[in-house]
Coordinates of C-alpha atoms and ligand atoms in Angstrom, one line a residue:
Chain A
M1 CA -152.0 -46.3 182.0
T2 CA -149.7 -47.7 179.4
E3 CA -146.0 -47.9 180.0
R4 CA -144.0 -46.1 177.3
L5 CA -140.6 -46.8 178.8
R6 CA -139.1 -49.1 181.4
L7 CA -135.4 -49.1 182.3
I8 CA -134.2 -51.5 184.9
N9 CA -130.7 -51.1 186.4
A10 CA -129.4 -49.7 183.2
V11 CA -125.6 -49.2 182.9
I12 CA -124.0 -47.5 179.8
K13 CA -120.2 -47.4 179.6
Y14 CA -117.6 -45.6 177.4
G15 CA -114.7 -48.0 177.6
D16 CA -114.4 -48.6 181.4
V17 CA -116.2 -45.4 182.4
K18 CA -119.8 -45.7 183.5
A19 CA -121.6 -42.7 182.0
V20 CA -125.0 -44.0 183.1
D21 CA -124.9 -46.0 186.3
D22 CA -127.7 -48.3 187.5
V23 CA -130.6 -46.2 186.3
S24 CA -134.1 -47.5 186.8
L25 CA -137.0 -45.4 185.3
T26 CA -140.5 -46.0 184.2
V27 CA -142.5 -43.5 182.1
R28 CA -146.2 -43.8 181.3
D29 CA -148.4 -42.3 178.6
G30 CA -149.3 -38.6 179.2
E31 CA -146.3 -38.2 181.5
F32 CA -143.9 -35.2 181.2
V33 CA -140.5 -35.8 182.7
F34 CA -137.6 -33.4 182.9
I35 CA -134.0 -34.6 183.3
T36 CA -131.5 -32.2 184.6
G37 CA -127.9 -32.4 185.9
A38 CA -124.5 -30.8 185.5
N39 CA -122.5 -31.0 182.3
G40 CA -121.2 -34.4 181.8
S41 CA -123.6 -36.0 184.3
G42 CA -124.8 -38.5 181.7
K43 CA -128.1 -36.9 180.4
S44 CA -127.3 -37.3 176.7
T45 CA -125.8 -40.7 177.2
L46 CA -129.0 -41.8 178.9
T47 CA -131.2 -40.4 176.1
R48 CA -129.0 -42.0 173.4
G49 CA -129.3 -45.3 175.3
I50 CA -133.1 -45.0 175.4
A51 CA -133.1 -44.1 171.7
G52 CA -131.2 -47.3 171.0
L53 CA -128.0 -45.6 169.8
L54 CA -125.9 -46.9 172.5
P55 CA -126.0 -50.5 173.9
L56 CA -126.7 -51.1 177.6
S57 CA -123.7 -52.7 179.3
S58 CA -126.1 -54.3 181.7
G59 CA -129.7 -53.9 182.7
T60 CA -132.8 -54.0 180.5
I61 CA -134.9 -51.6 178.5
T62 CA -138.4 -51.9 177.1
R63 CA -140.0 -49.1 175.2
T64 CA -142.6 -48.3 172.6
E65 CA -141.4 -48.6 169.0
R66 CA -142.9 -45.2 168.2
L67 CA -140.1 -42.9 169.3
G68 CA -139.5 -39.3 168.4
Y69 CA -135.9 -38.4 169.2
V70 CA -134.3 -34.9 169.0
P71 CA -130.6 -35.1 169.6
Q72 CA -128.4 -32.3 170.8
V73 CA -127.6 -31.0 167.3
E74 CA -124.5 -32.5 165.8
E75 CA -122.3 -30.8 163.2
A76 CA -122.7 -33.8 160.8
D77 CA -126.4 -32.8 160.5
R78 CA -125.6 -29.3 159.6
N79 CA -123.4 -29.7 156.5
F80 CA -125.4 -32.4 154.8
P81 CA -126.9 -31.4 151.4
A82 CA -130.6 -32.0 152.1
S83 CA -133.6 -29.8 152.1
V84 CA -135.8 -29.2 155.1
W85 CA -138.6 -31.2 153.6
E86 CA -136.3 -34.2 153.0
I87 CA -135.2 -34.2 156.6
V88 CA -138.6 -33.7 158.2
I89 CA -140.3 -36.5 156.3
T90 CA -137.7 -39.0 157.5
G91 CA -139.5 -38.8 160.8
T92 CA -142.3 -40.9 159.3
Q93 CA -139.9 -43.7 158.5
G94 CA -139.4 -46.8 160.6
R95 CA -142.8 -48.2 159.8
G96 CA -141.3 -50.6 157.3
G97 CA -142.4 -49.1 153.9
L98 CA -139.7 -48.1 151.4
F99 CA -141.7 -45.1 150.1
Y100 CA -143.5 -42.4 151.8
S101 CA -147.3 -42.6 151.8
M102 CA -149.7 -39.8 151.2
G103 CA -150.5 -40.0 155.0
S104 CA -146.8 -39.5 155.8
R105 CA -146.6 -36.5 153.5
R106 CA -149.6 -35.0 155.1
R107 CA -148.2 -35.5 158.6
A108 CA -144.9 -34.0 157.7
L109 CA -146.6 -30.9 156.3
Q110 CA -148.7 -30.6 159.4
A111 CA -145.7 -30.8 161.7
M112 CA -144.0 -28.2 159.6
D113 CA -147.0 -25.9 159.9
E114 CA -147.2 -26.4 163.6
L115 CA -143.6 -25.4 164.0
G116 CA -143.8 -22.5 161.5
I117 CA -141.2 -23.8 159.1
R118 CA -143.4 -24.6 156.1
D119 CA -141.9 -21.7 154.1
L120 CA -138.4 -23.2 154.7
A121 CA -139.3 -26.5 153.0
K122 CA -137.1 -26.2 150.0
R123 CA -134.1 -24.6 151.8
G124 CA -131.0 -26.6 152.3
I125 CA -130.5 -27.4 156.0
N126 CA -126.9 -26.1 155.7
S127 CA -128.3 -22.6 155.2
L128 CA -130.5 -22.6 158.4
S129 CA -129.8 -20.8 161.6
G130 CA -129.3 -23.0 164.7
G131 CA -132.8 -22.3 166.0
Q132 CA -134.4 -23.0 162.6
L133 CA -132.5 -26.3 162.4
R134 CA -133.8 -27.3 165.9
R135 CA -137.3 -26.6 164.8
V136 CA -136.7 -28.9 161.8
L137 CA -135.5 -31.6 164.0
L138 CA -138.6 -31.2 166.3
A139 CA -140.9 -31.3 163.3
R140 CA -139.2 -34.5 162.2
A141 CA -139.7 -36.1 165.6
L142 CA -143.3 -35.0 165.8
C143 CA -144.5 -36.2 162.4
G144 CA -143.9 -39.9 163.2
E145 CA -146.9 -39.7 165.7
P146 CA -144.6 -40.7 168.5
E147 CA -145.8 -42.4 171.7
L148 CA -142.6 -41.3 173.4
L149 CA -140.8 -38.0 172.7
L150 CA -137.2 -37.9 173.7
L151 CA -135.7 -34.4 173.6
D152 CA -132.1 -33.6 174.4
E153 CA -131.9 -29.9 175.3
P154 CA -134.5 -28.8 172.7
C155 CA -134.6 -25.3 174.0
A156 CA -131.0 -24.4 173.5
G157 CA -130.9 -21.7 170.9
L158 CA -134.6 -21.1 170.7
D159 CA -136.0 -17.6 170.9
A160 CA -138.9 -16.8 173.3
E161 CA -141.5 -17.2 170.6
S162 CA -140.2 -20.6 169.5
H163 CA -139.8 -21.6 173.1
A164 CA -143.5 -20.9 173.7
L165 CA -144.4 -22.6 170.5
L166 CA -142.5 -25.7 171.5
F167 CA -144.2 -26.0 174.8
S168 CA -147.7 -25.5 173.3
V169 CA -146.9 -28.3 170.8
L170 CA -145.6 -30.5 173.5
R171 CA -148.7 -29.9 175.7
K172 CA -150.9 -31.0 172.9
N173 CA -149.0 -34.2 172.4
V174 CA -149.0 -35.0 176.1
A175 CA -152.7 -34.4 176.2
S176 CA -153.2 -37.0 173.5
G177 CA -151.2 -39.6 175.4
C178 CA -147.6 -39.1 174.3
A179 CA -145.0 -39.4 177.0
V180 CA -142.3 -36.7 176.9
I181 CA -138.8 -36.9 178.4
M182 CA -136.9 -33.6 178.1
V183 CA -133.3 -32.9 179.0
T184 CA -132.7 -29.4 180.2
H185 CA -130.3 -27.3 182.2
D186 CA -132.5 -24.4 182.4
A187 CA -134.8 -23.8 185.4
S188 CA -137.0 -21.5 183.4
D189 CA -137.9 -24.4 181.1
L190 CA -139.5 -25.9 184.1
E191 CA -142.0 -23.0 184.3
G192 CA -143.1 -23.4 180.6
I193 CA -145.1 -26.5 181.3
H194 CA -146.3 -28.5 184.3
A195 CA -143.7 -31.2 184.8
D196 CA -144.9 -34.4 186.4
R197 CA -141.4 -35.3 187.4
V198 CA -138.0 -33.8 187.6
I199 CA -135.1 -36.2 187.6
T200 CA -131.6 -35.1 188.6
L201 CA -128.6 -37.0 187.4
S202 CA -125.2 -36.8 189.0
H203 CA -122.2 -38.9 187.8
G204 CA -124.6 -41.1 185.8
R205 CA -126.9 -41.9 188.8
I206 CA -130.4 -40.7 189.6
V207 CA -129.9 -38.6 192.8
N208 CA -133.4 -37.1 192.8
D209 CA -136.8 -38.1 191.3
E210 CA -139.8 -36.1 192.3
Chain B
M1 CA -120.4 -30.2 110.6
M2 CA -123.9 -31.1 111.8
S3 CA -124.5 -33.6 109.1
E4 CA -121.1 -35.2 109.8
L5 CA -122.1 -35.6 113.4
L6 CA -125.4 -37.2 112.5
E7 CA -123.6 -39.5 110.1
I8 CA -121.2 -40.6 112.9
L9 CA -124.2 -41.5 115.0
T10 CA -125.3 -44.1 112.5
Y11 CA -122.2 -46.2 113.0
P12 CA -123.2 -49.1 115.2
F13 CA -120.0 -48.9 117.3
V14 CA -120.8 -45.2 118.0
Y15 CA -124.4 -45.7 119.2
R16 CA -123.4 -48.8 121.2
A17 CA -120.7 -46.6 122.9
L18 CA -123.2 -43.8 123.5
I19 CA -126.0 -46.0 125.0
A20 CA -123.8 -48.1 127.2
G21 CA -121.5 -45.3 128.2
A22 CA -124.3 -42.9 129.0
L23 CA -126.1 -45.4 131.2
I24 CA -123.0 -46.4 133.1
S25 CA -121.9 -42.8 133.5
V26 CA -125.3 -41.9 135.1
C27 CA -125.2 -45.0 137.4
A28 CA -121.7 -44.2 138.5
S29 CA -122.4 -40.5 139.2
V30 CA -125.6 -41.2 141.1
L31 CA -124.0 -43.7 143.3
G32 CA -121.0 -41.4 143.6
V33 CA -123.2 -38.9 145.5
I34 CA -123.5 -41.4 148.4
L35 CA -119.9 -42.5 148.2
V36 CA -118.6 -38.9 148.3
L37 CA -120.9 -37.9 151.2
K38 CA -119.9 -41.0 153.2
H39 CA -116.2 -40.5 152.5
Y40 CA -116.1 -43.8 150.7
S41 CA -114.6 -42.2 147.6
L42 CA -111.5 -44.4 147.8
I43 CA -113.5 -47.5 147.5
G44 CA -114.1 -47.0 143.8
H45 CA -110.4 -46.6 143.2
G46 CA -109.5 -49.7 145.3
L47 CA -112.1 -51.8 143.5
S48 CA -110.9 -50.7 140.1
E49 CA -107.4 -52.0 140.9
V50 CA -108.9 -55.3 142.0
G51 CA -110.8 -55.3 138.7
F52 CA -107.6 -54.9 136.9
A53 CA -105.9 -57.8 138.7
S54 CA -108.9 -60.0 138.1
L55 CA -109.0 -59.3 134.4
S56 CA -105.3 -59.9 133.9
I57 CA -105.8 -63.3 135.5
A58 CA -108.9 -63.9 133.4
S59 CA -107.2 -63.2 130.2
A60 CA -104.1 -65.2 131.2
L61 CA -106.4 -68.2 131.8
G62 CA -108.4 -67.5 128.7
L63 CA -111.6 -67.1 130.7
P64 CA -114.4 -64.5 130.0
V65 CA -113.5 -61.3 131.8
M66 CA -117.0 -60.6 133.3
L67 CA -117.2 -64.1 134.8
V68 CA -114.0 -63.6 136.8
S69 CA -114.1 -59.8 137.4
A70 CA -117.7 -59.4 138.5
P71 CA -117.5 -61.9 141.4
A72 CA -113.9 -60.8 142.3
V73 CA -114.8 -57.1 142.6
I74 CA -118.1 -57.8 144.4
I75 CA -116.3 -59.9 147.0
A76 CA -113.5 -57.3 147.3
S77 CA -116.1 -54.6 147.9
F78 CA -117.6 -56.6 150.7
V79 CA -114.2 -57.2 152.3
I80 CA -113.3 -53.5 152.1
M81 CA -116.7 -52.5 153.6
F82 CA -116.3 -55.0 156.3
V83 CA -112.8 -53.8 157.2
S84 CA -113.7 -50.2 157.1
Q85 CA -116.6 -50.8 159.4
R86 CA -114.6 -52.8 161.9
F87 CA -111.5 -50.6 162.0
R88 CA -112.8 -47.2 161.1
A89 CA -109.5 -45.3 160.7
A90 CA -107.8 -48.3 159.2
G91 CA -110.3 -48.4 156.3
D92 CA -108.3 -46.1 154.0
I93 CA -105.1 -47.9 154.8
A94 CA -106.8 -51.3 154.0
I95 CA -108.0 -49.9 150.7
A96 CA -104.6 -48.6 149.8
I97 CA -102.9 -51.8 150.6
A98 CA -105.4 -54.0 148.8
S99 CA -105.4 -51.8 145.8
S100 CA -101.7 -51.5 145.3
A101 CA -101.2 -55.2 146.0
A102 CA -103.9 -56.0 143.4
L103 CA -102.3 -53.7 140.9
A104 CA -98.9 -55.3 141.3
L105 CA -100.5 -58.7 140.9
G106 CA -102.2 -57.6 137.8
V107 CA -99.0 -56.2 136.3
L108 CA -97.1 -59.4 137.3
V109 CA -99.6 -61.7 135.7
S110 CA -100.1 -59.7 132.5
S111 CA -96.3 -59.3 131.9
L112 CA -95.6 -63.0 132.6
T113 CA -98.2 -64.0 130.1
G114 CA -97.5 -61.4 127.5
Q115 CA -101.1 -60.1 127.6
V116 CA -100.1 -56.5 127.9
S117 CA -102.0 -55.2 124.9
A118 CA -105.3 -56.9 125.8
V119 CA -105.0 -55.6 129.4
S120 CA -104.2 -52.1 128.3
N121 CA -107.7 -51.9 126.8
Y122 CA -109.0 -52.3 130.2
L123 CA -106.5 -49.8 131.7
F124 CA -107.7 -47.0 129.4
G125 CA -111.1 -48.2 128.3
S126 CA -112.3 -49.2 124.9
V127 CA -115.9 -47.9 124.8
L128 CA -115.8 -47.7 121.0
A129 CA -115.0 -51.4 120.8
L130 CA -118.1 -52.7 122.5
S131 CA -120.0 -55.6 121.0
D132 CA -123.7 -55.9 121.0
G133 CA -123.4 -58.4 123.9
D134 CA -121.3 -55.9 125.9
M135 CA -123.9 -53.3 125.3
I136 CA -126.8 -55.5 126.4
L137 CA -124.9 -56.5 129.5
A138 CA -124.3 -52.8 130.3
V139 CA -127.9 -51.9 129.8
M140 CA -129.1 -54.7 132.1
L141 CA -126.6 -54.0 134.8
S142 CA -127.4 -50.3 134.7
L143 CA -131.1 -51.0 135.0
I144 CA -130.3 -53.2 138.0
V145 CA -128.2 -50.5 139.6
M146 CA -130.8 -47.8 139.0
G147 CA -133.7 -50.0 140.1
V148 CA -132.0 -50.9 143.4
F149 CA -131.1 -47.3 143.9
I150 CA -134.7 -46.1 143.4
V151 CA -136.3 -48.8 145.5
F152 CA -133.9 -48.2 148.4
Y153 CA -133.6 -44.4 147.8
N154 CA -135.1 -43.3 151.1
R155 CA -133.0 -45.8 153.1
L156 CA -129.8 -44.9 151.3
F157 CA -130.6 -41.2 151.9
L158 CA -130.9 -41.9 155.6
L159 CA -127.7 -43.9 155.7
A160 CA -125.8 -41.1 154.0
Y161 CA -127.4 -38.4 156.2
N162 CA -126.8 -39.9 159.6
E163 CA -126.2 -43.6 160.5
D164 CA -127.1 -43.2 164.1
Y165 CA -130.4 -41.6 163.3
A166 CA -131.1 -44.3 160.7
R167 CA -130.5 -46.9 163.3
S168 CA -132.8 -45.2 165.7
L169 CA -135.5 -45.6 163.1
G170 CA -134.9 -49.3 163.1
I171 CA -133.1 -49.4 159.8
N172 CA -130.5 -52.1 159.3
T173 CA -127.6 -49.8 158.3
T174 CA -125.1 -52.7 157.9
L175 CA -127.4 -54.2 155.3
Y176 CA -127.6 -51.0 153.3
Q177 CA -123.8 -50.5 153.5
F178 CA -123.4 -53.8 151.8
V179 CA -126.1 -52.8 149.2
I180 CA -123.9 -49.7 148.5
S181 CA -120.8 -51.9 148.2
A182 CA -122.5 -54.3 145.8
L183 CA -123.7 -51.4 143.6
T184 CA -120.3 -49.8 143.6
A185 CA -118.8 -53.1 142.5
L186 CA -121.2 -53.4 139.6
V187 CA -120.5 -49.9 138.5
V188 CA -116.7 -50.5 138.6
V189 CA -117.0 -53.7 136.6
M190 CA -119.1 -51.9 134.0
G191 CA -116.9 -48.8 134.0
M192 CA -113.8 -50.8 133.3
R193 CA -114.9 -50.9 129.6
I194 CA -115.7 -47.2 129.4
T195 CA -113.0 -45.2 131.1
G196 CA -110.7 -48.1 132.0
T197 CA -109.7 -49.2 135.4
L198 CA -107.4 -46.3 135.9
L199 CA -110.0 -43.7 135.5
I200 CA -113.2 -45.3 136.8
S201 CA -113.1 -43.6 140.2
G202 CA -113.1 -40.3 138.3
I203 CA -116.6 -40.8 136.8
I204 CA -117.8 -41.9 140.2
I205 CA -116.5 -39.0 142.1
L206 CA -116.2 -35.9 139.8
P207 CA -119.9 -35.4 138.9
A208 CA -121.0 -35.6 142.5
V209 CA -118.4 -33.0 143.6
T210 CA -119.4 -30.7 140.7
A211 CA -123.1 -31.1 141.5
R212 CA -122.7 -30.1 145.2
R213 CA -122.2 -26.6 144.0
L214 CA -125.4 -26.7 142.0
A215 CA -127.9 -28.3 144.5
S216 CA -129.2 -27.6 147.9
G217 CA -131.3 -30.7 148.4
F218 CA -130.3 -34.3 148.2
R219 CA -132.6 -35.3 145.4
S220 CA -131.5 -32.3 143.3
L221 CA -127.9 -33.3 144.0
V222 CA -128.5 -36.8 142.7
V223 CA -130.3 -35.5 139.6
M224 CA -127.6 -32.8 138.9
S225 CA -124.9 -35.3 139.4
G226 CA -126.5 -37.6 136.8
I227 CA -126.9 -34.7 134.4
V228 CA -123.3 -33.5 134.8
S229 CA -122.0 -37.0 134.2
L230 CA -124.2 -37.5 131.1
V231 CA -123.1 -34.2 129.6
S232 CA -119.4 -34.9 130.4
F233 CA -119.6 -38.3 128.9
V234 CA -121.1 -37.1 125.6
L235 CA -118.7 -34.2 125.3
G236 CA -115.8 -36.3 126.3
L237 CA -116.7 -39.0 123.8
A238 CA -117.1 -36.5 121.0
V239 CA -113.8 -34.8 121.7
S240 CA -111.9 -38.1 122.0
F241 CA -113.5 -39.2 118.7
M242 CA -112.5 -36.0 116.9
I243 CA -108.9 -35.8 118.1
N244 CA -108.4 -39.5 118.4
I245 CA -107.5 -40.0 122.1
P246 CA -108.8 -42.8 124.4
A247 CA -112.4 -42.2 125.3
G248 CA -111.8 -42.6 129.0
A249 CA -109.3 -39.8 129.0
G250 CA -111.7 -37.5 127.1
V251 CA -114.6 -38.2 129.5
I252 CA -112.5 -37.6 132.6
L253 CA -111.1 -34.4 131.1
A254 CA -114.6 -33.1 130.2
N255 CA -115.7 -33.9 133.8
T256 CA -112.7 -32.0 135.2
V257 CA -113.2 -29.0 133.0
I258 CA -116.9 -28.8 134.0
L259 CA -115.9 -29.1 137.6
I260 CA -113.5 -26.2 137.4
L261 CA -116.0 -24.1 135.4
V262 CA -118.7 -24.7 138.0
R263 CA -116.4 -23.9 140.9
V264 CA -115.3 -20.7 139.2
I265 CA -118.8 -19.5 138.2
F266 CA -120.9 -20.6 141.3
Ligands
ATP1 N1 -118.4 -40.7 172.9 C1 -117.9 -40.6 174.1 N2 -116.8 -41.3 174.5 C2 -116.3 -41.3 175.7 N3 -116.8 -40.6 176.7 C3 -117.9 -39.9 176.5 C4 -118.5 -39.8 175.2 N4 -119.6 -39.1 175.2 C5 -119.7 -38.6 176.5 N5 -118.7 -39.1 177.3 C6 -118.5 -38.9 178.7 O1 -119.6 -39.4 179.4 C7 -120.1 -38.5 180.4 C8 -121.5 -38.1 180.2 O2 -121.6 -37.4 179.0 P1 -123.0 -36.8 178.5 O3 -122.8 -36.3 177.1 O4 -124.0 -37.9 178.6 O5 -123.3 -35.6 179.5 P2 -124.5 -34.6 179.5 O6 -125.1 -34.7 180.8 O7 -125.4 -34.7 178.3 O8 -123.7 -33.2 179.4 P3 -124.1 -31.8 178.7 O9 -124.9 -31.1 179.7 O10 -122.8 -31.1 178.5 O11 -124.8 -32.1 177.5 C9 -119.1 -37.3 180.3 O12 -118.1 -37.5 181.3 C10 -118.5 -37.4 179.0 O13 -117.2 -36.9 179.0
MG2 MG1 -125.8 -33.6 176.7

């Protein structure tokens, strides 16, 4: 089995406050990991650290370059004048090229089909509903053929149908060797898919991992 | 009327103004989309003041304006970008301080050396007084700006959209911020001849703001901004020619009228 992520004694601070405190975590290909915990327990901070958006104050991280990251939606994303297509295809970036290849375009279209947002392609993202925008961000994460998917509360605001769709897409990716780390509050998410592990955070520390 | 217009077009100074002005207007407005979205709008204004100071000094020393202004404005753009990155909130204040200090310096130098009339060309623009050399320089610089913009288009889009996300894709956001600064500096240096230093930030910002009402995607926004700017430039130039006012004022007024019309209609 290939390791997709290895965190050793990771600490992430905001000023003097440790939002992630001494977290060690290894995730391998084909693994499905849930992260839960109370509001403010450090889940988003941990995922942002894994995504490389926040520096570790101490500890080490090694992970695959091929990352698909879906943040908790930020307002900044909503008001930007861009079409759905323009946002989705950015998921294929990060491979160095300045222009999108035919292959990238094909994968972006495929991801949009999978998530049922192809007909939204030309719409401005500022005209989407919350759930539609979340699907856009998911399609974006998927079209880069990620080896590690990092999802921060992807189910918030999804209707039952989208919820089922999300899990079937995730199952397919896991089956083909992608590792998934999903942050969720919702116990019912845990029923949508067989989780290999459920990790519980409290005050930035892992208090349970099973 | 029509034949008169066509005759006007045969004057070399008119077509030089049209070619150089159109290219620079398009460059400024396309770049303006990113500057407006990233709330860097003030940078164009700050740089134009630095441009003014540098050309007062250049004409006081009898040096070619481009040779002094281009490097000065580019360096200033890097400094402003650096300061606004380091001290986020202080960025605007830094620009305000730098620009008023530069303006004061420019006024000081030009009044001490009695170069006021030469300098006033640059304050208000003198697009109808371009030489062939000026025009060729403008064409070359415009091609550079557009070329860089097209080559890095996807990266610049990501930078404008969300810096955090761009970084998570492994994109060197600092590098592209400096690319934007350098392009802005070039546009300001070129624009000093068209609208003058006082009005250059107008042709950077106005078309992008107008176009936001007309486009839902980013690419359509960039294209619309360019079109709005081009139309405004041609209209503004024609009007200023007919009623004999400085071209820069005509162009900015045309931009403003179109902005208001678009806001009212859409
Ligand atoms: N930018 C920030 N600056 C300072 N403190 C922050 C920042 N972002 C988060 N925090 C603090 O860090 C802690 C962890 O926040 P985090 O967003 O990781 O929690 P979370 O588990 O994702 O919560 P939620 O379930 O509400 O999404 C909280 O105490 C929060 O107040
Ligand atoms: Mg969170």
